[in-house]
Tab-separated table of C-alpha atoms and ligand atoms in Angstrom:
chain	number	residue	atom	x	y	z
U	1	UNK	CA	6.554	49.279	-44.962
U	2	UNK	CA	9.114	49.989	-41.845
U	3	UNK	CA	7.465	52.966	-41.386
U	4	UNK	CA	3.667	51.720	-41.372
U	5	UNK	CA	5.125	48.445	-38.680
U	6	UNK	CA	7.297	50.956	-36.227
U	7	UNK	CA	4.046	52.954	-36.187
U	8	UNK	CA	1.731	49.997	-34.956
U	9	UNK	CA	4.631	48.979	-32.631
U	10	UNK	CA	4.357	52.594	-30.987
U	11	UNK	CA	0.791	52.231	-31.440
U	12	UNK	CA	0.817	48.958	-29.245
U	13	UNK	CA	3.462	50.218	-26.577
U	14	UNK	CA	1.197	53.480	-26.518
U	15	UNK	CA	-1.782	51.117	-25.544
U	16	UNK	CA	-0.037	49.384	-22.716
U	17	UNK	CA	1.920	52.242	-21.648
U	18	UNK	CA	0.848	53.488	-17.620
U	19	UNK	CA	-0.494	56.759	-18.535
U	20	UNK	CA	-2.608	55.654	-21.189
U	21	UNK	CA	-4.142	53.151	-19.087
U	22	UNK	CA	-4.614	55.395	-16.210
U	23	UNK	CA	-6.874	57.034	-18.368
U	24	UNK	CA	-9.146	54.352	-19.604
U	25	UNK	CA	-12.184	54.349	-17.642
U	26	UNK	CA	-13.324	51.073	-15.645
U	27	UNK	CA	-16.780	50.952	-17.840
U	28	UNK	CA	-19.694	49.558	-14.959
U	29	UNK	CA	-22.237	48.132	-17.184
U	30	UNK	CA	-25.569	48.186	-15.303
U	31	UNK	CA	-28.466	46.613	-17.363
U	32	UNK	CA	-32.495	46.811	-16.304
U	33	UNK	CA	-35.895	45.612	-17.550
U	34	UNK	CA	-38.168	48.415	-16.990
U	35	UNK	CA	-38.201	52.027	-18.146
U	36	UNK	CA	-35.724	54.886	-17.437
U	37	UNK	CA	-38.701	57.239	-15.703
U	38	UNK	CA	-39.048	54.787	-13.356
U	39	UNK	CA	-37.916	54.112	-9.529
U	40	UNK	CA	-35.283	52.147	-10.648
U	41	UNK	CA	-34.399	53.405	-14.108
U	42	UNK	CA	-34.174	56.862	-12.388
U	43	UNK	CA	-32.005	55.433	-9.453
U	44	UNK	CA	-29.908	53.897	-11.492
U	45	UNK	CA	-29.499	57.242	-13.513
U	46	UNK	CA	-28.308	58.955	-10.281
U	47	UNK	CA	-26.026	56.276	-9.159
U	48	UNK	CA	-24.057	57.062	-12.604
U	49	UNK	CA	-24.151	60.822	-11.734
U	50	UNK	CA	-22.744	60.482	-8.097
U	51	UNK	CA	-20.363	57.311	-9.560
U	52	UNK	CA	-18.643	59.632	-12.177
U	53	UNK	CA	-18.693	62.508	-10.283
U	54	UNK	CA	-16.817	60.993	-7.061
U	55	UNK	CA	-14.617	58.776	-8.887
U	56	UNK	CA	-13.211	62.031	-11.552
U	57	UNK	CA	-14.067	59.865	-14.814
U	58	UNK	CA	-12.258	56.858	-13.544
U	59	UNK	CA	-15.590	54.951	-13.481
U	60	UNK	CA	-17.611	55.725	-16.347
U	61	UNK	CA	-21.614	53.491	-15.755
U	62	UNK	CA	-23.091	52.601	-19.170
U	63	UNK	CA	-27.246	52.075	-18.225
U	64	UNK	CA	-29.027	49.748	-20.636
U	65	UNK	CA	-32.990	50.483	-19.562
U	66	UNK	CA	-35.792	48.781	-21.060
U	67	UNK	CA	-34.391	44.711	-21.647
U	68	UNK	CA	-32.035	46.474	-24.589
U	69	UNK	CA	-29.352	44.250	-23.359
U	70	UNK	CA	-31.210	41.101	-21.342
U	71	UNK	CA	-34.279	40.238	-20.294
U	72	UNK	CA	-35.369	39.043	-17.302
U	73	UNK	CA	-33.689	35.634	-16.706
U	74	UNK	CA	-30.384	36.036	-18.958
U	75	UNK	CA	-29.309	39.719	-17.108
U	76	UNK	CA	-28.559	37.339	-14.597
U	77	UNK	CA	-26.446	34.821	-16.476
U	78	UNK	CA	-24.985	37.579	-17.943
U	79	UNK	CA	-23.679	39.164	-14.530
U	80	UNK	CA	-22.131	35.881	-14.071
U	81	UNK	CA	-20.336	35.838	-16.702
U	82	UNK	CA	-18.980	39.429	-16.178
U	83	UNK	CA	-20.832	40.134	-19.665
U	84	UNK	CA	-22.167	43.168	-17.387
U	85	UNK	CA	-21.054	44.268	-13.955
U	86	UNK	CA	-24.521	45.605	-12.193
U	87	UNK	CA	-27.912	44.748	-12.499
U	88	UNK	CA	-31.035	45.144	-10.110
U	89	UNK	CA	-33.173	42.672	-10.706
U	90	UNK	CA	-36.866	42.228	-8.521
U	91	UNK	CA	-36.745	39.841	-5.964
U	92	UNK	CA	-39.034	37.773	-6.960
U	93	UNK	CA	-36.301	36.630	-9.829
U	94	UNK	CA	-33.468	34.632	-7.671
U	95	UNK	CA	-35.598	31.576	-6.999
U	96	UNK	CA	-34.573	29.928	-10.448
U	97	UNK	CA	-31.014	31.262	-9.113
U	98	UNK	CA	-31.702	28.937	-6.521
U	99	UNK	CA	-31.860	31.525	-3.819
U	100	UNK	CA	-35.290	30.902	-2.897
U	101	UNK	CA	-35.101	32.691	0.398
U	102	UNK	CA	-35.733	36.158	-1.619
U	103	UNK	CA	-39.099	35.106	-2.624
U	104	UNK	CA	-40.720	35.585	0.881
U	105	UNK	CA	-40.832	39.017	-0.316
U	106	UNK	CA	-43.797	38.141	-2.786
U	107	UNK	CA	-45.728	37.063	-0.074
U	108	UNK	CA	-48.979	38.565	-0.088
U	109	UNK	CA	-49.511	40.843	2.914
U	110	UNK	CA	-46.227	40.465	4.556
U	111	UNK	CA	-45.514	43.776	4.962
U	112	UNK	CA	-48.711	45.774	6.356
U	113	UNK	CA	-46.053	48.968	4.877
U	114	UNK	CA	-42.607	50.556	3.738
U	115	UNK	CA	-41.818	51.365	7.589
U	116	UNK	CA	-41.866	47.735	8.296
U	117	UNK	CA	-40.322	46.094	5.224
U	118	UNK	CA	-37.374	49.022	5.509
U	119	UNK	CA	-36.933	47.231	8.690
U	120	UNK	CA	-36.112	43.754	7.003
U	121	UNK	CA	-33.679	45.268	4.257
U	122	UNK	CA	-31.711	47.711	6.323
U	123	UNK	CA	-31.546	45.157	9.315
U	124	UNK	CA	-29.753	41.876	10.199
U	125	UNK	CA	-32.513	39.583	8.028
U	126	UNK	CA	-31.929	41.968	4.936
U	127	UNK	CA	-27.885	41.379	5.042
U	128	UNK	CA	-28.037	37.813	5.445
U	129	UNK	CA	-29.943	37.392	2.604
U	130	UNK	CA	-26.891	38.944	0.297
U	131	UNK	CA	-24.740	37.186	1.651
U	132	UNK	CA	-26.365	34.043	0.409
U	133	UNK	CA	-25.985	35.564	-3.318
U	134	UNK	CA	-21.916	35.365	-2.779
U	135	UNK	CA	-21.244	31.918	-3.449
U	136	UNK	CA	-23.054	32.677	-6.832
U	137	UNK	CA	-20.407	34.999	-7.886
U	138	UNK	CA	-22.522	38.018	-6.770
U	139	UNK	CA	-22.491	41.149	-4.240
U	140	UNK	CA	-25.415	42.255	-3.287
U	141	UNK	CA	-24.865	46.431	-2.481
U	142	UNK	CA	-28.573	47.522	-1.645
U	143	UNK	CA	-32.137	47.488	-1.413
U	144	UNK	CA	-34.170	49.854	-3.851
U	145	UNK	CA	-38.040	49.770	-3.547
U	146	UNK	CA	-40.684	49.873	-6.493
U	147	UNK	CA	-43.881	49.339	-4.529
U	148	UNK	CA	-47.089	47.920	-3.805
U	149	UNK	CA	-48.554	46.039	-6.340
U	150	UNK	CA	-52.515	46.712	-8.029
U	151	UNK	CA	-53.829	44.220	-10.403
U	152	UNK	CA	-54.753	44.262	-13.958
U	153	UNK	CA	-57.194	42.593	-16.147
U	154	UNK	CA	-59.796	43.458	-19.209
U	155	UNK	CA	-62.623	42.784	-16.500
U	156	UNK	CA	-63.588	44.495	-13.261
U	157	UNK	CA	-61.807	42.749	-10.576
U	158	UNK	CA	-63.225	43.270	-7.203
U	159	UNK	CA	-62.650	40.673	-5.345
U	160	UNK	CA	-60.358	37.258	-6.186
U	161	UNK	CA	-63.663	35.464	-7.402
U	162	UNK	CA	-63.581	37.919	-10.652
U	163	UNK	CA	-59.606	36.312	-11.476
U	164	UNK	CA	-61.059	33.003	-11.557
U	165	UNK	CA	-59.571	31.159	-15.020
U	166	UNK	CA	-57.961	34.343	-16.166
U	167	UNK	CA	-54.761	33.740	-17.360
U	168	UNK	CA	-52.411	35.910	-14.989
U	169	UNK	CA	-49.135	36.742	-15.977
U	170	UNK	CA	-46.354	36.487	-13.496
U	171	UNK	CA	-42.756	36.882	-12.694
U	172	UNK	CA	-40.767	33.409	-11.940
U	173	UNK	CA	-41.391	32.887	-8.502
U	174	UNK	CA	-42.935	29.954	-7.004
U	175	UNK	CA	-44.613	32.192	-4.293
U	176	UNK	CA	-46.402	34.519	-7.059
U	177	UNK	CA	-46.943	31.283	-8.625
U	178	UNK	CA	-48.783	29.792	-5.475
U	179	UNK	CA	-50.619	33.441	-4.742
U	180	UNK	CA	-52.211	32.688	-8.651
U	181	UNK	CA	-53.500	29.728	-7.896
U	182	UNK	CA	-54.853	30.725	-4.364
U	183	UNK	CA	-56.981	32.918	-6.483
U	184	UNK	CA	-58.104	31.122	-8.811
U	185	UNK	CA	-55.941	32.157	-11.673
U	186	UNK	CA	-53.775	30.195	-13.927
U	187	UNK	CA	-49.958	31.549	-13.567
U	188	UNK	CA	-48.230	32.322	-17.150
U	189	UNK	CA	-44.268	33.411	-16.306
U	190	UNK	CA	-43.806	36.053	-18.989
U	191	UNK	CA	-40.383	38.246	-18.948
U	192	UNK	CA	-41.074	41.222	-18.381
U	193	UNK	CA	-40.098	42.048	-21.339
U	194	UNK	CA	-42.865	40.422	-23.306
U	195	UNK	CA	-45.992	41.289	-21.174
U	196	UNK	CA	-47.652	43.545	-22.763
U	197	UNK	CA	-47.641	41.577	-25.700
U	198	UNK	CA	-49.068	38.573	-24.112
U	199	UNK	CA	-52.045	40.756	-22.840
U	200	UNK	CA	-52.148	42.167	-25.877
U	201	UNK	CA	-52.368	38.894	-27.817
U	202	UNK	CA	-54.461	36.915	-25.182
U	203	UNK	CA	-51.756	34.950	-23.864
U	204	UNK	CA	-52.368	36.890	-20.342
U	205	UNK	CA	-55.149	38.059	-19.477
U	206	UNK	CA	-54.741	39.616	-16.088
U	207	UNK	CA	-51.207	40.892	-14.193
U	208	UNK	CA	-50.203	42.700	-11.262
U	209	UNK	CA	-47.244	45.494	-11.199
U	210	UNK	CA	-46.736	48.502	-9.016
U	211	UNK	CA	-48.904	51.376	-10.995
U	212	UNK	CA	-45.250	53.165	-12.436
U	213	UNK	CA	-44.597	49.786	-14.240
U	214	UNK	CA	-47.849	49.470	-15.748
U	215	UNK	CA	-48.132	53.279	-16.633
U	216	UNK	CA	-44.141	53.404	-18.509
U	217	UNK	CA	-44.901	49.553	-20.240
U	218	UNK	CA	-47.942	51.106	-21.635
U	219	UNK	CA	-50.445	48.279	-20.263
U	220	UNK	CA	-53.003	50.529	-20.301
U	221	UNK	CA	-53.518	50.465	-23.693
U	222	UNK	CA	-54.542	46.656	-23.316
U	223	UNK	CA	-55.857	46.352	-19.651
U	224	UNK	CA	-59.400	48.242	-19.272
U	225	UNK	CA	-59.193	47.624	-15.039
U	226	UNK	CA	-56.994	48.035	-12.620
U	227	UNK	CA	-57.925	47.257	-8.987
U	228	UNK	CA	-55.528	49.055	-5.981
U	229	UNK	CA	-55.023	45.562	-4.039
U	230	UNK	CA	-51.594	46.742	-2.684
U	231	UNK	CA	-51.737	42.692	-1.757
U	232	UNK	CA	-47.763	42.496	-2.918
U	233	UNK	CA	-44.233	44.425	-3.060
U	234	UNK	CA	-42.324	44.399	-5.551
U	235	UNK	CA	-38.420	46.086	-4.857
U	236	UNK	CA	-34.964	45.086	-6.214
U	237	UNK	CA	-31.758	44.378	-5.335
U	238	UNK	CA	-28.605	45.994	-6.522
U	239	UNK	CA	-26.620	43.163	-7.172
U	240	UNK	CA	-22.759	43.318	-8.956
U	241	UNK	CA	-20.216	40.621	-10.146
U	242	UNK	CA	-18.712	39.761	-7.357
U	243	UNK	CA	-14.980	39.093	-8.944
U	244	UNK	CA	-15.068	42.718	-10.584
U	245	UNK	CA	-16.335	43.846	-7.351
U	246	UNK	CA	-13.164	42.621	-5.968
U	247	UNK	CA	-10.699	43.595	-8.205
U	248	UNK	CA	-11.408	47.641	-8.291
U	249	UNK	CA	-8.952	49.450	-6.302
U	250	UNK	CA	-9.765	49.755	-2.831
U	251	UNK	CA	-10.560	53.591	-3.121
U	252	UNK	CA	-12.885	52.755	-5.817
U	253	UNK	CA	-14.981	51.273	-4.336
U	254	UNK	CA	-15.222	52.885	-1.382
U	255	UNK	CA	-16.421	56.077	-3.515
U	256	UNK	CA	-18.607	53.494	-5.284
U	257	UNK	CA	-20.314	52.296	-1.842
U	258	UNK	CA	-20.948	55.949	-1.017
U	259	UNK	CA	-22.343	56.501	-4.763
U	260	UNK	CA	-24.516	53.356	-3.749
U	261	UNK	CA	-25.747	54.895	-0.505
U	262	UNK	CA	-26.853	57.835	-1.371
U	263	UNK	CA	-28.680	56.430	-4.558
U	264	UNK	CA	-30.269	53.946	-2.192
U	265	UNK	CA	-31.684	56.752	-0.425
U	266	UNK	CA	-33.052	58.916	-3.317
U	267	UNK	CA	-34.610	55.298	-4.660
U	268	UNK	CA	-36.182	54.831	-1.313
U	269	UNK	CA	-37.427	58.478	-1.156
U	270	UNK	CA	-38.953	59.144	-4.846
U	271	UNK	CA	-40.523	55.264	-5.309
U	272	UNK	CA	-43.894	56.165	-3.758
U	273	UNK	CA	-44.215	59.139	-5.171
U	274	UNK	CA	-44.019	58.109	-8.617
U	275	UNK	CA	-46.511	55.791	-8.106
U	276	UNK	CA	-48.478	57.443	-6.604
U	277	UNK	CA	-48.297	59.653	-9.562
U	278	UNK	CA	-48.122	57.028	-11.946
U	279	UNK	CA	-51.846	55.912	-10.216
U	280	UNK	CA	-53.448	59.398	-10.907
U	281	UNK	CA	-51.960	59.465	-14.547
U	282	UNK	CA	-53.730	56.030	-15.044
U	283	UNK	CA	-56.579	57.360	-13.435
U	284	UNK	CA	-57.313	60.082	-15.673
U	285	UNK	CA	-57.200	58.053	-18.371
U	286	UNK	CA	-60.241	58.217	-20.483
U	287	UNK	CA	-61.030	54.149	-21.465
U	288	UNK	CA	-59.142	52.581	-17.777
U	289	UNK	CA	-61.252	52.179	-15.000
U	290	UNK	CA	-59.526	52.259	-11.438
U	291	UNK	CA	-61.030	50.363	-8.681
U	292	UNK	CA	-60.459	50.379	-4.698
U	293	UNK	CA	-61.928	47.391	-3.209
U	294	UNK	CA	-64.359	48.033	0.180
U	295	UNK	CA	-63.442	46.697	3.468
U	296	UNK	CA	-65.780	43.634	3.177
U	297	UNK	CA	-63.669	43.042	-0.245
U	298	UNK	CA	-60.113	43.522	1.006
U	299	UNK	CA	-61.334	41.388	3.845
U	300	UNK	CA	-62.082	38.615	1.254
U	301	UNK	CA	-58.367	39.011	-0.560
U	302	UNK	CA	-56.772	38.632	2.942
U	303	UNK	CA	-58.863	35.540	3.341
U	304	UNK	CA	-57.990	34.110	-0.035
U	305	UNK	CA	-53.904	35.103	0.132
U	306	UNK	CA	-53.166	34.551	3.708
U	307	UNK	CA	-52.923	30.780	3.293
U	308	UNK	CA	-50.263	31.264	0.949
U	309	UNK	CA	-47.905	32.418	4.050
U	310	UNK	CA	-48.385	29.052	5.290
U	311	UNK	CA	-48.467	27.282	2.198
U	312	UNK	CA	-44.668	28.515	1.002
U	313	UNK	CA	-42.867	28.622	4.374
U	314	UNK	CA	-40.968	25.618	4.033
U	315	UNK	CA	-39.810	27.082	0.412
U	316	UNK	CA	-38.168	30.530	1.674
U	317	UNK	CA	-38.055	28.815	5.331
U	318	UNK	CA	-39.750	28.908	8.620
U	319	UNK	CA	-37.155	30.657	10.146
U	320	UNK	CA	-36.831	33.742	7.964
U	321	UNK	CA	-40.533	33.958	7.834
U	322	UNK	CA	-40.768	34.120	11.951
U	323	UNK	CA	-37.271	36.375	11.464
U	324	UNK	CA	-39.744	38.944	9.173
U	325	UNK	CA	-42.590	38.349	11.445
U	326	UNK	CA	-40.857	39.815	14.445
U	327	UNK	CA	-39.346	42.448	12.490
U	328	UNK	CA	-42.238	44.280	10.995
U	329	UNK	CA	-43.983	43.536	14.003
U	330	UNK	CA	-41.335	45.467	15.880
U	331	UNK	CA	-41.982	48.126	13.252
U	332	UNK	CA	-45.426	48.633	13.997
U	333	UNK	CA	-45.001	48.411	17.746
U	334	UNK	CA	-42.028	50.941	17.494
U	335	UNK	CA	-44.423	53.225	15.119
U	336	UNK	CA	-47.643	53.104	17.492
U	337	UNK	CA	-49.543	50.866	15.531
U	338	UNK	CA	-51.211	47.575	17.502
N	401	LMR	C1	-41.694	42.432	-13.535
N	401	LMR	O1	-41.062	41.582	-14.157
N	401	LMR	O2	-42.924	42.462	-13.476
N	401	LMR	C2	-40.973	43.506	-12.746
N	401	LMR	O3	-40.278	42.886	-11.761
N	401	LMR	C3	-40.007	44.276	-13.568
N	401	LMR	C4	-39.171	45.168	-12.690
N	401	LMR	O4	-37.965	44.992	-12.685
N	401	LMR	O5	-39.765	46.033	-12.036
């Protein structure tokens, strides 16, 4: 009986003792929605490499892929709560955060391409924006890009006349929300999570995703079209609890940031490229059709979206709209393009 207590006493001591904590591992959990051979599942995979490796097994990054842990909306909660430490959700999904500002990204034809929506995120408009996520209790660390987004649907879609009264399934963002209706469509908000069952059971009919999302959730199996609008991006923010954050020792995270950095750049690097791939997989695919509108046809999906840039400006405000106006225009000019 003394015996069995004196051991659980040095059993105790043992756990609080310097040396043994020194060894315990600060655990980063960082939970996703979408598959591990993706942009993000894959740049979330390196992070953990170059996190570990830097910080000598101090930092050890758990990665729960796939909605294992959360879906769309409660991942968020959950980083509030410190029930995980990282996340990186799209941006389409801090309006019901009330950060509505993020949702000018899902503004159809925005960005005319990467060169000029890299200069939003890595420039002055692209900080301020995480900085509105501290008072929340967040950080935001980065940027990571998915991609252009095609669209979806058991019926040819060429132009937005073939979405009329399809039920299109969307992420919760009152921009993507407005860009449905512009077409004709009626919005469903589906986590991600649950979409392919919803166009597998009818409760969606149509959806748009960058071609890597649609290709690792398996879509294809119940979406016969898909039509390369490229009409929307779709990219993520790195995001972390902002009181953990705060609390690792100084060194840390410094080694942490650089971990960060240099998975920002291989997520930056490898996103079109899987797609890209992703798109040819699909393509070969006996039973999917892939379609690329004609000029006359884009022409018509810039007529039928562009009002939405007008339509949602006082939502993410006029400012940050004229802000990522003068950026990407700079882009171009700096890149040669009138
Ligand atoms: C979606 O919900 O459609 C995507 O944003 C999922 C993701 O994180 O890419």
């Amino acid at each position: 009986m003394q015996g069995k207590r004196m051991r659980r006493l040095i059993l105790a001591a043992m756990m609080l003792s310097p040396a043994v904590y020194a060894q315990t591992p600060i655990v980063i959990k960082f939970s996703h929605v979408v598959a591990a051979d993706t942009p993000k599942g894959m740049a979330a995979e390196r992070f953990k490499q170059l996190a570990e490796k830097a910080t000598r097994g101090k930092v050890r990054v758990d990665i729960y892929p796939d909605s294992k842990l959360y879906k769309d909306r409660e991942e968020l909660e959950a980083l509030q709560l410190g029930a995980v430490q990282m996340l990186a959700p799209s941006l389409a999904k801090f309006g019901p955060l009330g950060i509505k500002e993020f949702e000018a990204f899902d503004i159809p034809f925005l960005f005319p391409d990467k060169q000029s929506l890299h200069a939003v995120t890595e420039g002055r408009t692209g900080r301020s924006l995480l900085r509105k996520l501290e008072p929340k209790g967040i950080i935001g660390l980065a940027y990571w890009d998915n991609g252009f987004k095609v669209i979806s649907a058991n019926r040819q879609i060429k132009t937005p006349a073939d979405l009329r009264g399809l039920k299109f399934r969307i992420q919760a963002s009152k921009v993507l929300d407005a860009q449905t209706r512009a077409l004709g469509a009626s919005p469903q908000v589906t986590n991600f999570a649950e979409v392919y069952q919803a166009l597998k059971t009818g409760a969606a009919d149509a959806t748009e995703n960058p071609p890597s999302n649609l290709l690792t959730q398996r879509m294809f199996e119940v979406q016969k079209h898909i039509t390369v609008t490229n009409h929307g991006y779709l990219g993520y923010a790195v995001i972390v609890n902002k009181k953990f954050w705060e609390s690792l020792p100084a060194d840390i995270r410094f080694e942490l940031e650089a971990a960060m950095k240099a998975a920002t750049r291989y997520a930056n690097d490898i996103a079109q490229q899987e797609n890209d791939q992703a798109l040819d997989t699909l393509k070969a695919m006996p039973g999917l059709q892939v379609y690329y509108p004609g000029k006359s046809e884009r022409a018509e999906w810039q007529r039928a979206l562009m009002p939405v840039q007008r339509e949602m400006e006082l939502r993410v405000g006029s400012d940050l709209l004229r802000d990522i106006n003068r950026e990407t225009l700079k882009a171009r000019e700096d890149k040669g393009v009138k």
